[in-house]
PDB file of C-alpha atoms in Angstrom:
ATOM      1  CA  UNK A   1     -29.722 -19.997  -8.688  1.00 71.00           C
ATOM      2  CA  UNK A   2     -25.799 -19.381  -8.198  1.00 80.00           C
ATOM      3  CA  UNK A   3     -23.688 -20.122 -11.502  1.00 82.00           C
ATOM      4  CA  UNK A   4     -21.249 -22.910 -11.248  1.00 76.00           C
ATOM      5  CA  UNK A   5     -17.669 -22.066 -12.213  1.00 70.00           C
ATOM      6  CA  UNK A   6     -15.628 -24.956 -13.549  1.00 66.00           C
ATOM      7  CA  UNK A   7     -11.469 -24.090 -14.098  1.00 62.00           C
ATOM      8  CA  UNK A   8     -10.580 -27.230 -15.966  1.00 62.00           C
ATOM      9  CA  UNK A   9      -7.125 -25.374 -17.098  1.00 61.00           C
ATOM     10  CA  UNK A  10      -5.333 -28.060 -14.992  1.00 63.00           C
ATOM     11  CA  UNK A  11      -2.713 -25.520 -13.397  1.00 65.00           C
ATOM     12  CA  UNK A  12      -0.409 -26.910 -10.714  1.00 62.00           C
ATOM     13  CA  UNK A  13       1.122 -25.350  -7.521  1.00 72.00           C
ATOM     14  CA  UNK A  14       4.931 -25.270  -8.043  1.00 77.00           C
ATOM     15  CA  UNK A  15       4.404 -27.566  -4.663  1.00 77.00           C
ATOM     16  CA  UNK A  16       2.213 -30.235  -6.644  1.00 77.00           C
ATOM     17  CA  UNK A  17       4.911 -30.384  -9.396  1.00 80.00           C
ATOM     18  CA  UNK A  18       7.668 -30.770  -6.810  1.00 85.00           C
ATOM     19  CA  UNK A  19       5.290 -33.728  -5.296  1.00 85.00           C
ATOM     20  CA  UNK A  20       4.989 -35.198  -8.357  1.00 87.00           C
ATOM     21  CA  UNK A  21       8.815 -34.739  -9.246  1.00 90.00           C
ATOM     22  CA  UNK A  22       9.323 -36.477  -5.831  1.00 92.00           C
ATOM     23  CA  UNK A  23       6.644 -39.360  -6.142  1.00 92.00           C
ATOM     24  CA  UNK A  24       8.434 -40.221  -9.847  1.00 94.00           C
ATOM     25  CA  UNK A  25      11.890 -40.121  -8.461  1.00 93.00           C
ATOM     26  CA  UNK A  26      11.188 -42.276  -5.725  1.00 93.00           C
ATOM     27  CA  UNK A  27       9.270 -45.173  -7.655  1.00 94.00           C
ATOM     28  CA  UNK A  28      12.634 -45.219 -10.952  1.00 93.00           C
ATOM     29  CA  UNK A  29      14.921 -45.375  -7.536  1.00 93.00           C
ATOM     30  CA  UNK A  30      12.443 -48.153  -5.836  1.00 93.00           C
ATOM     31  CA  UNK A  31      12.630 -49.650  -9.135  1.00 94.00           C
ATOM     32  CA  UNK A  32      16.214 -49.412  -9.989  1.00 94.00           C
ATOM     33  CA  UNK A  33      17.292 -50.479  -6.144  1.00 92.00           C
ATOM     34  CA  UNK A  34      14.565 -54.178  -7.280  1.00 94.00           C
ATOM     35  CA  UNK A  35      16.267 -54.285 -10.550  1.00 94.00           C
ATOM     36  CA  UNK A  36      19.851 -54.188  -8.457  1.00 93.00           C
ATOM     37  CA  UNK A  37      18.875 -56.825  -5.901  1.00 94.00           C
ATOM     38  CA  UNK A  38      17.727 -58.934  -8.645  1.00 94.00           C
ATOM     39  CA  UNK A  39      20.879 -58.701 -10.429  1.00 93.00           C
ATOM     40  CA  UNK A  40      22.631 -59.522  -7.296  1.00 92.00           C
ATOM     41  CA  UNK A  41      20.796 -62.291  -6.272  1.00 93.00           C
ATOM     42  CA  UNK A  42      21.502 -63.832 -10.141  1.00 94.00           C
ATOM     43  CA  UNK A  43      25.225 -63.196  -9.797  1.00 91.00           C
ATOM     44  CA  UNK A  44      25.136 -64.518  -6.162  1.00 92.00           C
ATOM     45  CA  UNK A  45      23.428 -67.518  -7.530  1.00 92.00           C
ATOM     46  CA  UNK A  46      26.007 -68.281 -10.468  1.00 91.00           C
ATOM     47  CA  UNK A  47      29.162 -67.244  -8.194  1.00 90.00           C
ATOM     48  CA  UNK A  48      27.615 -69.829  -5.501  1.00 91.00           C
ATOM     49  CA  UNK A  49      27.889 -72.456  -8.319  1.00 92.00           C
ATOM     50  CA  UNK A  50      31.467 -71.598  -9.597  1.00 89.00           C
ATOM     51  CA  UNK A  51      32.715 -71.599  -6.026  1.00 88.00           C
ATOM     52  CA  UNK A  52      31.269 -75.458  -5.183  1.00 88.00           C
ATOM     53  CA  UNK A  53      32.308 -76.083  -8.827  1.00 87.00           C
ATOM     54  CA  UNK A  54      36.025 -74.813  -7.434  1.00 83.00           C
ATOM     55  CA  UNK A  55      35.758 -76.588  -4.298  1.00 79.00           C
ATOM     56  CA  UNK A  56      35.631 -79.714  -6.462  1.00 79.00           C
ATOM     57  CA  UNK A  57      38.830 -79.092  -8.508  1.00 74.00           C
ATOM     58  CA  UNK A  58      40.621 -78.093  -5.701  1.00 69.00           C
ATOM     59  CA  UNK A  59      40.383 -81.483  -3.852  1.00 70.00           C
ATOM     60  CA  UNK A  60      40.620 -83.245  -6.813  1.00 68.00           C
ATOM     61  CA  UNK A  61      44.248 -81.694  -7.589  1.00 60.00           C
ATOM     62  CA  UNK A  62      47.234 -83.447  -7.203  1.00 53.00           C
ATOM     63  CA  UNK A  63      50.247 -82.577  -5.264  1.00 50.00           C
ATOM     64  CA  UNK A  64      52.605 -81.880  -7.965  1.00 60.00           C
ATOM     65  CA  UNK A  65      54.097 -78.631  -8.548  1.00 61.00           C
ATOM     66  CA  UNK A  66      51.896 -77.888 -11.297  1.00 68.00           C
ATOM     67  CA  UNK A  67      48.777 -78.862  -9.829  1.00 68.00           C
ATOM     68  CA  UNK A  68      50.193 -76.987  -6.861  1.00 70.00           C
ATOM     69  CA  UNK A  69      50.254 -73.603  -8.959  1.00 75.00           C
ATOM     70  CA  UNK A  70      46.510 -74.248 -10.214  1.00 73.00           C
ATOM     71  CA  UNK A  71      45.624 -74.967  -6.380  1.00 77.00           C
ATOM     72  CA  UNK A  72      46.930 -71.622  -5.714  1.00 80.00           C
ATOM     73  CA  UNK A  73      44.992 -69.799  -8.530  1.00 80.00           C
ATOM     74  CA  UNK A  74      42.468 -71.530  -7.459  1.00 83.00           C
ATOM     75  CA  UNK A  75      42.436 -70.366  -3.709  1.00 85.00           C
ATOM     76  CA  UNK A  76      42.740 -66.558  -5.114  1.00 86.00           C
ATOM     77  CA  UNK A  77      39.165 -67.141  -7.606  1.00 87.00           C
ATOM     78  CA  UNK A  78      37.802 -68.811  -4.364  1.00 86.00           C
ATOM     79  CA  UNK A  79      38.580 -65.867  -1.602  1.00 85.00           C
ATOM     80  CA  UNK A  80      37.389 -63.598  -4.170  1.00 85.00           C
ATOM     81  CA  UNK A  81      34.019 -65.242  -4.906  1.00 83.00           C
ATOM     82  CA  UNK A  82      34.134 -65.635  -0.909  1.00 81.00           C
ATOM     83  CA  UNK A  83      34.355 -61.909  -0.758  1.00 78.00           C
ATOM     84  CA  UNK A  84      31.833 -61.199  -2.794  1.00 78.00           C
ATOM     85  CA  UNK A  85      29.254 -63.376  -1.341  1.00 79.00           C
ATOM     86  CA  UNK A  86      30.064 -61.573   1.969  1.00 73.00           C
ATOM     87  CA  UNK A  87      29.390 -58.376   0.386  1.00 72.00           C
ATOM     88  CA  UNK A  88      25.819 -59.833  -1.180  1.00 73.00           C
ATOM     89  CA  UNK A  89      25.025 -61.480   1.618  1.00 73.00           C
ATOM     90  CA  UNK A  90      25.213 -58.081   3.720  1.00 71.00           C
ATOM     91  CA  UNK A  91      22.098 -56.438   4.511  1.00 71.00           C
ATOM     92  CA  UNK A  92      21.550 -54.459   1.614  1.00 72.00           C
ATOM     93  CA  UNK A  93      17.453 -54.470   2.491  1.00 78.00           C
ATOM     94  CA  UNK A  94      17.539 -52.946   6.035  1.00 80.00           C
ATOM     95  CA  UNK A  95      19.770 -50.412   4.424  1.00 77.00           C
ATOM     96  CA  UNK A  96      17.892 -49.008   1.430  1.00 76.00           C
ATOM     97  CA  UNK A  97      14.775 -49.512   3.768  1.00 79.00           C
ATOM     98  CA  UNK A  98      16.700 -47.062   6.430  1.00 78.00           C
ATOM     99  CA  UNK A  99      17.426 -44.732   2.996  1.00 77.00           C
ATOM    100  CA  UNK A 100      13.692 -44.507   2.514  1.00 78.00           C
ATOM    101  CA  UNK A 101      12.898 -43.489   6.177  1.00 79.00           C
ATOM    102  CA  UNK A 102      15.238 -40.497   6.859  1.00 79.00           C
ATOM    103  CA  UNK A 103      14.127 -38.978   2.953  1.00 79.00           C
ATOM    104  CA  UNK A 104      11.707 -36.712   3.326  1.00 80.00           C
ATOM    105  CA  UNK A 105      10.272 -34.338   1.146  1.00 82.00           C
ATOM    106  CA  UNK A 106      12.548 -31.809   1.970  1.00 85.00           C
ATOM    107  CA  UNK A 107      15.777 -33.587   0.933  1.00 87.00           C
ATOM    108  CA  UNK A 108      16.443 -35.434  -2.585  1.00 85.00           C
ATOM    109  CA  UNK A 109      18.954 -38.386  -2.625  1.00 86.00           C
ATOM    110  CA  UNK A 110      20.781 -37.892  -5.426  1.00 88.00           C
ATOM    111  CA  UNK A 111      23.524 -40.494  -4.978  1.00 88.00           C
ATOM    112  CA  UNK A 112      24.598 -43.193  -2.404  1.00 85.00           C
ATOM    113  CA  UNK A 113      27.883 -44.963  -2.992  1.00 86.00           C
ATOM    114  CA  UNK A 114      28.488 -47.900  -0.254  1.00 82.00           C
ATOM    115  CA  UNK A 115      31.871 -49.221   0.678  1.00 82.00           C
ATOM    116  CA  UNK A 116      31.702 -52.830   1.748  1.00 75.00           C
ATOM    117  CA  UNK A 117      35.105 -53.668   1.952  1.00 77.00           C
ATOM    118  CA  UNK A 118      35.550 -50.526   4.256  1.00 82.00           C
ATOM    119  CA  UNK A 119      32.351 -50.311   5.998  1.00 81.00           C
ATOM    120  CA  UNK A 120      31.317 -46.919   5.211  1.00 87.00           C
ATOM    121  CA  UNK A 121      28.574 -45.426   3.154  1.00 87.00           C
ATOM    122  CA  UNK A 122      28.635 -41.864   1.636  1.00 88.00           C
ATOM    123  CA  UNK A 123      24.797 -40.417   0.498  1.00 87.00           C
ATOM    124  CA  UNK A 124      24.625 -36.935  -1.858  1.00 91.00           C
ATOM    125  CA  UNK A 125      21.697 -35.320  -1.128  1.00 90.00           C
ATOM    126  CA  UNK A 126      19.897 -31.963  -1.804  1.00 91.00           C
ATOM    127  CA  UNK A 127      18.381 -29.661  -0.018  1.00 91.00           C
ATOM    128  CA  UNK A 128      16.552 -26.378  -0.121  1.00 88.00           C
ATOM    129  CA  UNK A 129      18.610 -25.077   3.128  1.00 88.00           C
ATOM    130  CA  UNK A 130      21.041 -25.735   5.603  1.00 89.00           C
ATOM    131  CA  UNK A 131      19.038 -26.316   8.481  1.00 89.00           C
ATOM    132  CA  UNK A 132      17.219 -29.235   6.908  1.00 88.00           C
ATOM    133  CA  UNK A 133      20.719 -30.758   5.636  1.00 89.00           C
ATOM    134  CA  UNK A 134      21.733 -30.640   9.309  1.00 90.00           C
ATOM    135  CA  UNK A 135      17.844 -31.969  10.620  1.00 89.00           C
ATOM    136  CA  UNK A 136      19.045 -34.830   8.072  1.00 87.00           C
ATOM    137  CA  UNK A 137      22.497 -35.608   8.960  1.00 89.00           C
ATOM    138  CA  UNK A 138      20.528 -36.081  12.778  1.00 90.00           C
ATOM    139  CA  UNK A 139      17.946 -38.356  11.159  1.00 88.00           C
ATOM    140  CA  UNK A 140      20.759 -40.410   9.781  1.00 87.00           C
ATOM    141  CA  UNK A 141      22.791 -40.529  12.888  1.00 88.00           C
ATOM    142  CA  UNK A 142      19.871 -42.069  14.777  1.00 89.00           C
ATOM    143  CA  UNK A 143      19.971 -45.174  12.226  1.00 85.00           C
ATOM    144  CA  UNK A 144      21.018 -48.073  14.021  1.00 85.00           C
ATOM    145  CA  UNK A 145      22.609 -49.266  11.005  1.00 83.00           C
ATOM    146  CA  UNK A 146      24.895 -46.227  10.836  1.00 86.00           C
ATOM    147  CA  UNK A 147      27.670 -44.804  13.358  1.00 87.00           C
ATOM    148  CA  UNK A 148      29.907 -41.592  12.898  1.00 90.00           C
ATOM    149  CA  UNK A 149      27.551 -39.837  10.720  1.00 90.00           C
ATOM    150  CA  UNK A 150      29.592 -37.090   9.514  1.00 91.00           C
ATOM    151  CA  UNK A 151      28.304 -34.412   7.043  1.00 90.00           C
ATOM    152  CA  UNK A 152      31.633 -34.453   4.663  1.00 92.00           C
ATOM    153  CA  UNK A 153      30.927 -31.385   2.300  1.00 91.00           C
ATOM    154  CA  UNK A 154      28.170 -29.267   1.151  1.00 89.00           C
ATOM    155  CA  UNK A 155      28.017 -26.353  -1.298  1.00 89.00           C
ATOM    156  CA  UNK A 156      25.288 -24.198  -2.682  1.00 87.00           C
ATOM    157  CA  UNK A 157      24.431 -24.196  -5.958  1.00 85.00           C
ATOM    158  CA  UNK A 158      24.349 -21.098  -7.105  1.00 83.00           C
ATOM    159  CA  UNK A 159      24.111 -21.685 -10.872  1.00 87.00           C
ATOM    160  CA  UNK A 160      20.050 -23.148  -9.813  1.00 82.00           C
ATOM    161  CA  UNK A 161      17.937 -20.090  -9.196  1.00 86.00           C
ATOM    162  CA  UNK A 162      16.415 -21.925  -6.218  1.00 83.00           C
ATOM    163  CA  UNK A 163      20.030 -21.921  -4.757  1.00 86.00           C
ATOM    164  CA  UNK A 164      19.818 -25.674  -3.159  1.00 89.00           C
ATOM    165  CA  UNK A 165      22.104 -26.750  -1.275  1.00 91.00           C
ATOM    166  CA  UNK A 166      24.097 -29.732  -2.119  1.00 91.00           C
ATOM    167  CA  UNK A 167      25.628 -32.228   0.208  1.00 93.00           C
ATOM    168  CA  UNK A 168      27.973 -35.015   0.831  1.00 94.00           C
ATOM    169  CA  UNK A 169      27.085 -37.153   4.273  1.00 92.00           C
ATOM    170  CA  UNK A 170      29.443 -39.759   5.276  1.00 92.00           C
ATOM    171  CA  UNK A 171      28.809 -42.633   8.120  1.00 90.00           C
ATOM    172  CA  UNK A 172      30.072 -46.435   8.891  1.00 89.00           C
ATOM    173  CA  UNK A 173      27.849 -48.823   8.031  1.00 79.00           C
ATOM    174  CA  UNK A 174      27.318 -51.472  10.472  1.00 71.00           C
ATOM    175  CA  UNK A 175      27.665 -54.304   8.584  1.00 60.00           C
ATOM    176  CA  UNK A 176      25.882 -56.976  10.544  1.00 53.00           C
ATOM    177  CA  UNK A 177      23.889 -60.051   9.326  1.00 40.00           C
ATOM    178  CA  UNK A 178      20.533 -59.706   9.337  1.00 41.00           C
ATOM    179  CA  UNK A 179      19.969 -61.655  12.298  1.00 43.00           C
ATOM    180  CA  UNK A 180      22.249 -60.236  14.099  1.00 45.00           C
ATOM    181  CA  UNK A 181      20.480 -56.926  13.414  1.00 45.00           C
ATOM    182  CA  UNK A 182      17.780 -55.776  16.616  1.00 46.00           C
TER     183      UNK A 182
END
C-alpha cells in the first residue's frame, strides 16, 4: 500500500497572497463606496427637506428691504442645496460599477477623486508594468461613461522592490442621468 503524505504547513504562493490581498481590498472598497452612498442618500434626504423648508420662507417674505436681503441669502442656501442635489443625483452607481469592470487583477485602484462641478474624474492606480497601465487606460477609454481618457502621470516606484508602477489616469465623465444613460 502507497503512504499518504499530508503537508498541512498551510504555505501560500506569493500569487494566493496577492489574491487574497486583492479579494480584501475590493470587499473594504465595496464596503466603503455602500457606506458613501448611504451617507449621501441621508444628506440628500435632509438637504431635500431644508430646500422645501426654504421654498416656504422665501414666498412667505415680504417685499421690504430687509426681507429683500434674507430673500437673497436665501436664493444663495437654495442654488447651493440645488447644486448639490445635482451632484447626488448624478450617476454615481453606473460609475463605481464601470470602476469595478476595467480593475483587474493586474491593476490596484488606489484612489479616484471625481470632479462634478467640472465633469472630470482622475483614478490612481498601480500596476506591475507599463504595458498593463496602457491595456488599462484602453479599458477605460472604451467606458461609455468616460471621454478623453488621458493617462496624466505615472512613475515607478523604485523605493518597492517589486518596482510597480504608479499612475495617474484622467477622463471626462459624462455626467448624464441615469435614464438618459444607453
Amino acid at each position: 500500500m502507497r503512504q499518504l503524505n499530508f503537508n498541512f504547513s498551510g504555505h501560500l504562493s506569493l500569487l494566493q497572497q496577492a489574491g487574497k490581498i486583492f479579494l480584501l481590498l475590493s470587499v473594504v472598497l465595496a464596503a466603503y463606496c455602500v457606506w458613501k452612498y448611504e451617507e449621501t442618500e441621508q444628506e440628500l434626504s435632509v438637504i431635500r427637506a431644508h430646500q422645501s423648508k426654504l421654498a416656504r420662507v422665501q414666498s412667505d417674505a415680504s417685499a421690504t428691504r430687509q426681507n429683500a436681503e434674507v430673500l437673497s441669502a436665501k436664493d444663495e442656501e437654495i442654488k447651493y442645496a440645488n447644486r448639490v442635489i445635482d451632484r447626488l443625483a448624478l450617476p454615481w452607481d453606473r460609475l463605481f460599477n464601470e470602476m469595478e469592470n476595467t480593475v483587474d487583477a493586474d491593476v490596484v485602484l488606489l484612489d479616484v477623486a471625481p470632479d462634478a462641478e467640472r465633469g472630470r474624474i482622475s483614478f490612481t492606480s498601480e500596476t506591475r508594468d507599463l504595458s498593463t497601465m496602457l491595456n488599462y487606460e484602453r479599458r477605460l477609454a472604451q467606458s461609455p461613461l468616460l471621454r478623453d481618457v488621458v493617462i496624466q502621470s505615472h512613475q515607478v516606484q523604485i523605493q518597492d522592490p517589486q518596482k510597480p508602477v504608479r499612475f495617474v489616469v484622467a477622463a471626462d465623465w459624462l455626467r448624464k442621468t441615469q435614464e438618459q444613460l444607453p
